[in-house]
mmCIF file of C-alpha atoms in Angstrom:
data_model
loop_
_atom_site.group_PDB
_atom_site.id
_atom_site.type_symbol
_atom_site.label_atom_id
_atom_site.label_comp_id
_atom_site.label_asym_id
_atom_site.label_seq_id
_atom_site.Cartn_x
_atom_site.Cartn_y
_atom_site.Cartn_z
ATOM 1 C CA UNK A 1 -39.870 19.699 41.340
ATOM 2 C CA UNK A 2 -37.967 22.149 43.608
ATOM 3 C CA UNK A 3 -36.083 25.277 42.528
ATOM 4 C CA UNK A 4 -32.717 23.507 42.520
ATOM 5 C CA UNK A 5 -33.997 20.863 40.084
ATOM 6 C CA UNK A 6 -35.398 23.576 37.837
ATOM 7 C CA UNK A 7 -32.086 25.469 37.828
ATOM 8 C CA UNK A 8 -30.131 22.294 37.054
ATOM 9 C CA UNK A 9 -32.394 21.415 34.111
ATOM 10 C CA UNK A 10 -32.082 24.912 32.675
ATOM 11 C CA UNK A 11 -28.303 24.776 33.121
ATOM 12 C CA UNK A 12 -28.013 21.432 31.291
ATOM 13 C CA UNK A 13 -30.303 22.714 28.530
ATOM 14 C CA UNK A 14 -28.071 25.747 28.107
ATOM 15 C CA UNK A 15 -24.939 23.608 27.838
ATOM 16 C CA UNK A 16 -26.594 21.444 25.211
ATOM 17 C CA UNK A 17 -27.160 24.485 23.035
ATOM 18 C CA UNK A 18 -23.499 25.541 23.056
ATOM 19 C CA UNK A 19 -21.680 25.001 19.726
ATOM 20 C CA UNK A 20 -19.441 21.944 19.662
ATOM 21 C CA UNK A 21 -15.835 22.700 18.709
ATOM 22 C CA UNK A 22 -14.408 20.487 15.976
ATOM 23 C CA UNK A 23 -11.821 17.971 17.137
ATOM 24 C CA UNK A 24 -8.268 19.142 16.686
ATOM 25 C CA UNK A 25 -6.646 17.139 13.863
ATOM 26 C CA UNK A 26 -3.141 17.572 12.494
ATOM 27 C CA UNK A 27 -3.105 18.968 8.994
ATOM 28 C CA UNK A 28 -1.609 16.638 6.418
ATOM 29 C CA UNK A 29 0.612 17.456 3.486
ATOM 30 C CA UNK A 30 -1.213 16.895 0.210
ATOM 31 C CA UNK A 31 1.804 15.303 -1.456
ATOM 32 C CA UNK A 32 3.498 12.988 1.075
ATOM 33 C CA UNK A 33 0.322 12.479 3.197
ATOM 34 C CA UNK A 34 2.310 12.988 6.392
ATOM 35 C CA UNK A 35 1.375 15.544 9.086
ATOM 36 C CA UNK A 36 2.733 18.929 8.013
ATOM 37 C CA UNK A 37 4.889 19.108 11.137
ATOM 38 C CA UNK A 38 6.864 16.092 9.870
ATOM 39 C CA UNK A 39 6.465 16.648 6.110
ATOM 40 C CA UNK A 40 8.876 14.585 4.002
ATOM 41 C CA UNK A 41 8.559 16.460 0.708
ATOM 42 C CA UNK A 42 12.098 17.855 0.888
ATOM 43 C CA UNK A 43 13.319 14.267 0.615
ATOM 44 C CA UNK A 44 11.102 13.413 -2.366
ATOM 45 C CA UNK A 45 12.160 13.974 -5.989
ATOM 46 C CA UNK A 46 11.499 17.544 -7.136
ATOM 47 C CA UNK A 47 9.411 16.157 -9.986
ATOM 48 C CA UNK A 48 7.694 12.788 -10.419
ATOM 49 C CA UNK A 49 10.195 10.236 -11.697
ATOM 50 C CA UNK A 50 9.753 9.509 -15.397
ATOM 51 C CA UNK A 51 9.512 5.751 -15.903
ATOM 52 C CA UNK A 52 8.217 3.423 -18.587
ATOM 53 C CA UNK A 53 6.765 0.833 -16.211
ATOM 54 C CA UNK A 54 3.338 1.204 -14.593
ATOM 55 C CA UNK A 55 3.155 0.081 -10.961
ATOM 56 C CA UNK A 56 -0.190 -1.536 -10.110
ATOM 57 C CA UNK A 57 -0.689 -1.942 -6.360
ATOM 58 C CA UNK A 58 -3.329 -4.253 -4.927
ATOM 59 C CA UNK A 59 -3.615 -2.911 -1.399
ATOM 60 C CA UNK A 60 -5.318 -4.570 1.548
ATOM 61 C CA UNK A 61 -7.895 -2.112 3.006
ATOM 62 C CA UNK A 62 -6.310 -2.239 6.471
ATOM 63 C CA UNK A 63 -3.034 -0.920 5.105
ATOM 64 C CA UNK A 64 -4.557 2.406 4.137
ATOM 65 C CA UNK A 65 -5.322 3.084 7.825
ATOM 66 C CA UNK A 66 -1.735 2.586 8.947
ATOM 67 C CA UNK A 67 0.005 5.844 9.782
ATOM 68 C CA UNK A 68 3.395 4.620 8.577
ATOM 69 C CA UNK A 69 2.496 2.844 5.348
ATOM 70 C CA UNK A 70 5.086 3.368 2.585
ATOM 71 C CA UNK A 71 2.812 3.489 -0.477
ATOM 72 C CA UNK A 72 2.184 7.271 -0.149
ATOM 73 C CA UNK A 73 5.936 7.797 -0.525
ATOM 74 C CA UNK A 74 5.837 5.722 -3.680
ATOM 75 C CA UNK A 75 2.838 7.464 -5.213
ATOM 76 C CA UNK A 76 4.308 10.887 -4.340
ATOM 77 C CA UNK A 77 7.444 10.003 -6.302
ATOM 78 C CA UNK A 78 5.729 8.801 -9.485
ATOM 79 C CA UNK A 79 3.376 10.316 -12.069
ATOM 80 C CA UNK A 80 -0.243 9.571 -11.180
ATOM 81 C CA UNK A 81 -0.692 7.402 -14.285
ATOM 82 C CA UNK A 82 2.334 5.293 -13.327
ATOM 83 C CA UNK A 83 1.191 4.351 -9.825
ATOM 84 C CA UNK A 84 -2.295 2.832 -9.791
ATOM 85 C CA UNK A 85 -3.675 1.738 -6.406
ATOM 86 C CA UNK A 86 -6.619 -0.666 -6.111
ATOM 87 C CA UNK A 87 -7.873 -1.310 -2.585
ATOM 88 C CA UNK A 88 -9.719 -4.430 -1.532
ATOM 89 C CA UNK A 89 -9.501 -8.049 -0.471
ATOM 90 C CA UNK A 90 -11.130 -9.384 -3.613
ATOM 91 C CA UNK A 91 -10.634 -7.996 -7.113
ATOM 92 C CA UNK A 92 -13.500 -9.381 -9.212
ATOM 93 C CA UNK A 93 -13.926 -8.782 -12.917
ATOM 94 C CA UNK A 94 -15.748 -5.548 -13.708
ATOM 95 C CA UNK A 95 -14.967 -3.651 -10.499
ATOM 96 C CA UNK A 96 -11.394 -2.556 -11.206
ATOM 97 C CA UNK A 97 -11.245 -1.473 -14.846
ATOM 98 C CA UNK A 98 -7.519 -0.756 -14.980
ATOM 99 C CA UNK A 99 -6.781 -4.198 -13.565
ATOM 100 C CA UNK A 100 -9.219 -5.812 -16.006
ATOM 101 C CA UNK A 101 -7.522 -4.145 -18.975
ATOM 102 C CA UNK A 102 -4.055 -5.074 -17.758
ATOM 103 C CA UNK A 103 -5.018 -8.719 -17.371
ATOM 104 C CA UNK A 104 -6.137 -8.824 -21.018
ATOM 105 C CA UNK A 105 -2.423 -8.845 -21.953
ATOM 106 C CA UNK A 106 -0.859 -10.720 -19.015
ATOM 107 C CA UNK A 107 2.363 -11.389 -20.953
ATOM 108 C CA UNK A 108 3.241 -7.694 -20.539
ATOM 109 C CA UNK A 109 3.034 -7.757 -16.732
ATOM 110 C CA UNK A 110 4.787 -9.459 -13.831
ATOM 111 C CA UNK A 111 3.537 -10.059 -10.288
ATOM 112 C CA UNK A 112 6.038 -9.558 -7.494
ATOM 113 C CA UNK A 113 5.373 -12.443 -5.135
ATOM 114 C CA UNK A 114 8.052 -14.759 -3.664
ATOM 115 C CA UNK A 115 6.446 -18.149 -4.271
ATOM 116 C CA UNK A 116 8.381 -21.304 -5.148
ATOM 117 C CA UNK A 117 7.414 -20.830 -8.797
ATOM 118 C CA UNK A 118 8.656 -17.228 -8.934
ATOM 119 C CA UNK A 119 11.527 -16.355 -11.265
ATOM 120 C CA UNK A 120 14.408 -14.151 -10.163
ATOM 121 C CA UNK A 121 13.611 -10.767 -11.725
ATOM 122 C CA UNK A 122 17.280 -9.935 -12.272
ATOM 123 C CA UNK A 123 17.599 -13.030 -14.479
ATOM 124 C CA UNK A 124 14.403 -12.248 -16.353
ATOM 125 C CA UNK A 125 15.439 -8.707 -17.281
ATOM 126 C CA UNK A 126 18.882 -9.921 -18.353
ATOM 127 C CA UNK A 127 17.251 -10.502 -21.718
ATOM 128 C CA UNK A 128 16.811 -7.016 -23.205
ATOM 129 C CA UNK A 129 13.816 -7.988 -25.348
ATOM 130 C CA UNK A 130 12.101 -9.600 -22.366
ATOM 131 C CA UNK A 131 12.666 -6.501 -20.224
ATOM 132 C CA UNK A 132 11.254 -4.227 -22.916
ATOM 133 C CA UNK A 133 8.169 -6.428 -23.239
ATOM 134 C CA UNK A 134 7.225 -5.876 -19.569
ATOM 135 C CA UNK A 135 5.328 -2.638 -18.990
ATOM 136 C CA UNK A 136 3.474 -3.361 -15.708
ATOM 137 C CA UNK A 137 4.667 -4.379 -12.252
ATOM 138 C CA UNK A 138 1.913 -5.739 -9.986
ATOM 139 C CA UNK A 139 2.573 -5.545 -6.241
ATOM 140 C CA UNK A 140 0.564 -6.731 -3.223
ATOM 141 C CA UNK A 141 0.577 -4.270 -0.318
ATOM 142 C CA UNK A 142 -0.158 -5.219 3.265
ATOM 143 C CA UNK A 143 1.343 -7.355 5.999
ATOM 144 C CA UNK A 144 2.805 -10.601 4.708
ATOM 145 C CA UNK A 145 -0.283 -12.456 5.923
ATOM 146 C CA UNK A 146 -2.571 -9.968 4.158
ATOM 147 C CA UNK A 147 -0.543 -10.099 0.946
ATOM 148 C CA UNK A 148 -0.686 -13.887 1.002
ATOM 149 C CA UNK A 149 -4.449 -13.725 1.539
ATOM 150 C CA UNK A 150 -4.885 -11.388 -1.447
ATOM 151 C CA UNK A 151 -2.813 -13.710 -3.624
ATOM 152 C CA UNK A 152 -4.680 -16.871 -2.610
ATOM 153 C CA UNK A 153 -8.139 -15.276 -2.693
ATOM 154 C CA UNK A 154 -7.582 -13.841 -6.184
ATOM 155 C CA UNK A 155 -5.430 -16.644 -7.563
ATOM 156 C CA UNK A 156 -8.035 -17.455 -10.213
ATOM 157 C CA UNK A 157 -7.358 -14.072 -11.857
ATOM 158 C CA UNK A 158 -3.706 -13.532 -10.923
ATOM 159 C CA UNK A 159 -2.446 -16.946 -12.038
ATOM 160 C CA UNK A 160 -2.089 -15.684 -15.629
ATOM 161 C CA UNK A 161 0.745 -13.378 -14.529
ATOM 162 C CA UNK A 162 4.391 -14.413 -14.421
ATOM 163 C CA UNK A 163 5.574 -14.496 -10.803
ATOM 164 C CA UNK A 164 8.876 -12.822 -9.992
ATOM 165 C CA UNK A 165 10.991 -12.429 -6.868
ATOM 166 C CA UNK A 166 13.939 -10.292 -5.819
ATOM 167 C CA UNK A 167 17.424 -11.010 -4.630
ATOM 168 C CA UNK A 168 17.565 -8.783 -1.557
ATOM 169 C CA UNK A 169 21.017 -7.166 -1.294
ATOM 170 C CA UNK A 170 20.707 -5.896 2.295
ATOM 171 C CA UNK A 171 18.441 -5.779 5.328
ATOM 172 C CA UNK A 172 15.336 -3.605 5.081
ATOM 173 C CA UNK A 173 15.828 0.111 5.745
ATOM 174 C CA UNK A 174 12.293 0.206 7.149
ATOM 175 C CA UNK A 175 13.638 -0.289 10.671
ATOM 176 C CA UNK A 176 10.567 1.028 12.506
ATOM 177 C CA UNK A 177 8.473 -1.976 11.506
ATOM 178 C CA UNK A 178 9.121 -5.650 12.176
ATOM 179 C CA UNK A 179 9.710 -7.827 9.104
ATOM 180 C CA UNK A 180 9.080 -11.604 9.201
ATOM 181 C CA UNK A 181 12.545 -12.513 7.818
ATOM 182 C CA UNK A 182 15.827 -10.855 6.899
ATOM 183 C CA UNK A 183 14.836 -11.078 3.228
ATOM 184 C CA UNK A 184 11.581 -9.136 3.613
ATOM 185 C CA UNK A 185 11.269 -5.554 2.403
ATOM 186 C CA UNK A 186 8.658 -2.823 2.649
ATOM 187 C CA UNK A 187 6.496 -2.125 -0.390
ATOM 188 C CA UNK A 188 8.429 0.979 -1.421
ATOM 189 C CA UNK A 189 11.755 -0.886 -1.107
ATOM 190 C CA UNK A 190 10.469 -3.817 -3.157
ATOM 191 C CA UNK A 191 9.144 -1.545 -5.900
ATOM 192 C CA UNK A 192 12.342 0.530 -5.881
ATOM 193 C CA UNK A 193 14.496 -2.556 -6.387
ATOM 194 C CA UNK A 194 12.181 -4.021 -9.034
ATOM 195 C CA UNK A 195 11.967 -0.747 -10.993
ATOM 196 C CA UNK A 196 15.736 -0.299 -10.950
ATOM 197 C CA UNK A 197 15.905 -3.671 -12.754
ATOM 198 C CA UNK A 198 12.970 -3.152 -15.116
ATOM 199 C CA UNK A 199 14.076 0.367 -16.052
ATOM 200 C CA UNK A 200 17.759 -0.530 -16.201
ATOM 201 C CA UNK A 201 18.539 2.369 -13.844
ATOM 202 C CA UNK A 202 20.237 1.504 -10.502
ATOM 203 C CA UNK A 203 19.883 5.136 -9.316
ATOM 204 C CA UNK A 204 16.118 4.654 -8.970
ATOM 205 C CA UNK A 205 16.669 2.509 -5.894
ATOM 206 C CA UNK A 206 18.387 5.355 -4.012
ATOM 207 C CA UNK A 207 15.801 7.921 -5.125
ATOM 208 C CA UNK A 208 12.909 5.917 -3.691
ATOM 209 C CA UNK A 209 14.730 5.007 -0.476
ATOM 210 C CA UNK A 210 15.640 8.586 0.473
ATOM 211 C CA UNK A 211 12.136 9.518 1.786
ATOM 212 C CA UNK A 212 11.798 6.142 3.529
ATOM 213 C CA UNK A 213 15.025 6.686 5.435
ATOM 214 C CA UNK A 214 13.868 10.202 6.342
ATOM 215 C CA UNK A 215 10.560 8.784 7.613
ATOM 216 C CA UNK A 216 12.416 6.325 9.854
ATOM 217 C CA UNK A 217 14.782 9.023 11.129
ATOM 218 C CA UNK A 218 11.837 11.215 12.163
ATOM 219 C CA UNK A 219 10.126 8.365 14.000
ATOM 220 C CA UNK A 220 13.329 7.326 15.773
ATOM 221 C CA UNK A 221 13.866 10.916 16.959
ATOM 222 C CA UNK A 222 10.346 10.827 18.406
ATOM 223 C CA UNK A 223 10.965 7.680 20.432
ATOM 224 C CA UNK A 224 10.421 4.796 18.017
ATOM 225 C CA UNK A 225 12.696 1.784 18.430
ATOM 226 C CA UNK A 226 14.756 -0.033 15.822
ATOM 227 C CA UNK A 227 13.074 -3.358 14.995
ATOM 228 C CA UNK A 228 14.782 -6.605 14.109
ATOM 229 C CA UNK A 229 13.118 -9.127 11.852
ATOM 230 C CA UNK A 230 11.404 -11.962 13.672
ATOM 231 C CA UNK A 231 13.951 -14.285 12.085
ATOM 232 C CA UNK A 232 16.847 -12.259 13.529
ATOM 233 C CA UNK A 233 15.197 -12.070 16.956
ATOM 234 C CA UNK A 234 14.717 -15.850 16.991
ATOM 235 C CA UNK A 235 18.333 -16.350 15.923
ATOM 236 C CA UNK A 236 19.510 -14.085 18.740
ATOM 237 C CA UNK A 237 17.433 -16.004 21.287
ATOM 238 C CA UNK A 238 18.935 -19.288 20.080
ATOM 239 C CA UNK A 239 22.444 -17.865 20.416
ATOM 240 C CA UNK A 240 21.733 -16.671 23.963
ATOM 241 C CA UNK A 241 20.402 -20.126 24.867
ATOM 242 C CA UNK A 242 23.559 -21.750 23.496
ATOM 243 C CA UNK A 243 25.731 -19.335 25.474
ATOM 244 C CA UNK A 244 23.700 -20.062 28.606
ATOM 245 C CA UNK A 245 24.126 -23.826 28.173
ATOM 246 C CA UNK A 246 27.867 -23.447 27.580
ATOM 247 C CA UNK A 247 28.371 -21.517 30.828
ATOM 248 C CA UNK A 248 26.487 -24.009 33.004
#
């Protein structure tokens, strides 16, 4: 070994002993879970919204990793005991105690899932006694494919719940993410609309949507694009094809 090799080995050894600096990570707000530089708390309710209904969210594990998921906005707006989040693909008996207890009285809960058998929630709550009897709203959180997978995988347990769906009054305000159809909403929008019906308080819808709209505004200012639903994009392509054929 010559002197140059010896010097190089000593140099590498010295570098190896240097302290490693921690990776620079953006600090997150404890309440809205967004980076502090784009905190949304000023758009959230000053205090958690007082509601009678408990929202039980069955969340696909992949959704938690998404930077723009809407469930943190929902949980930041509600008391901790009114927004229960269970994460997983399967929800077996004995692993999720809150879910187990809720399913012991399935007549007091509804599952928001737009199947053919689902009942329009606005019609269901038209009966005052029926509305008062419902104290839990179960929601599946994830992409539509993931939500469908959770429903089908856990159908043996979830089938005891009454299925409900929503009449969507307008296109989704969650414009920074592509929806499958014009009738699809984000989780926070779906819960906001459902709670406004279950609680008999239309103002709830606006209160929950305010932070979502602020989230989209921030992303659009930073270069995000407005997304159409896949249904709308397909419809636009068909129209362009028809125009092209007409001009030939």
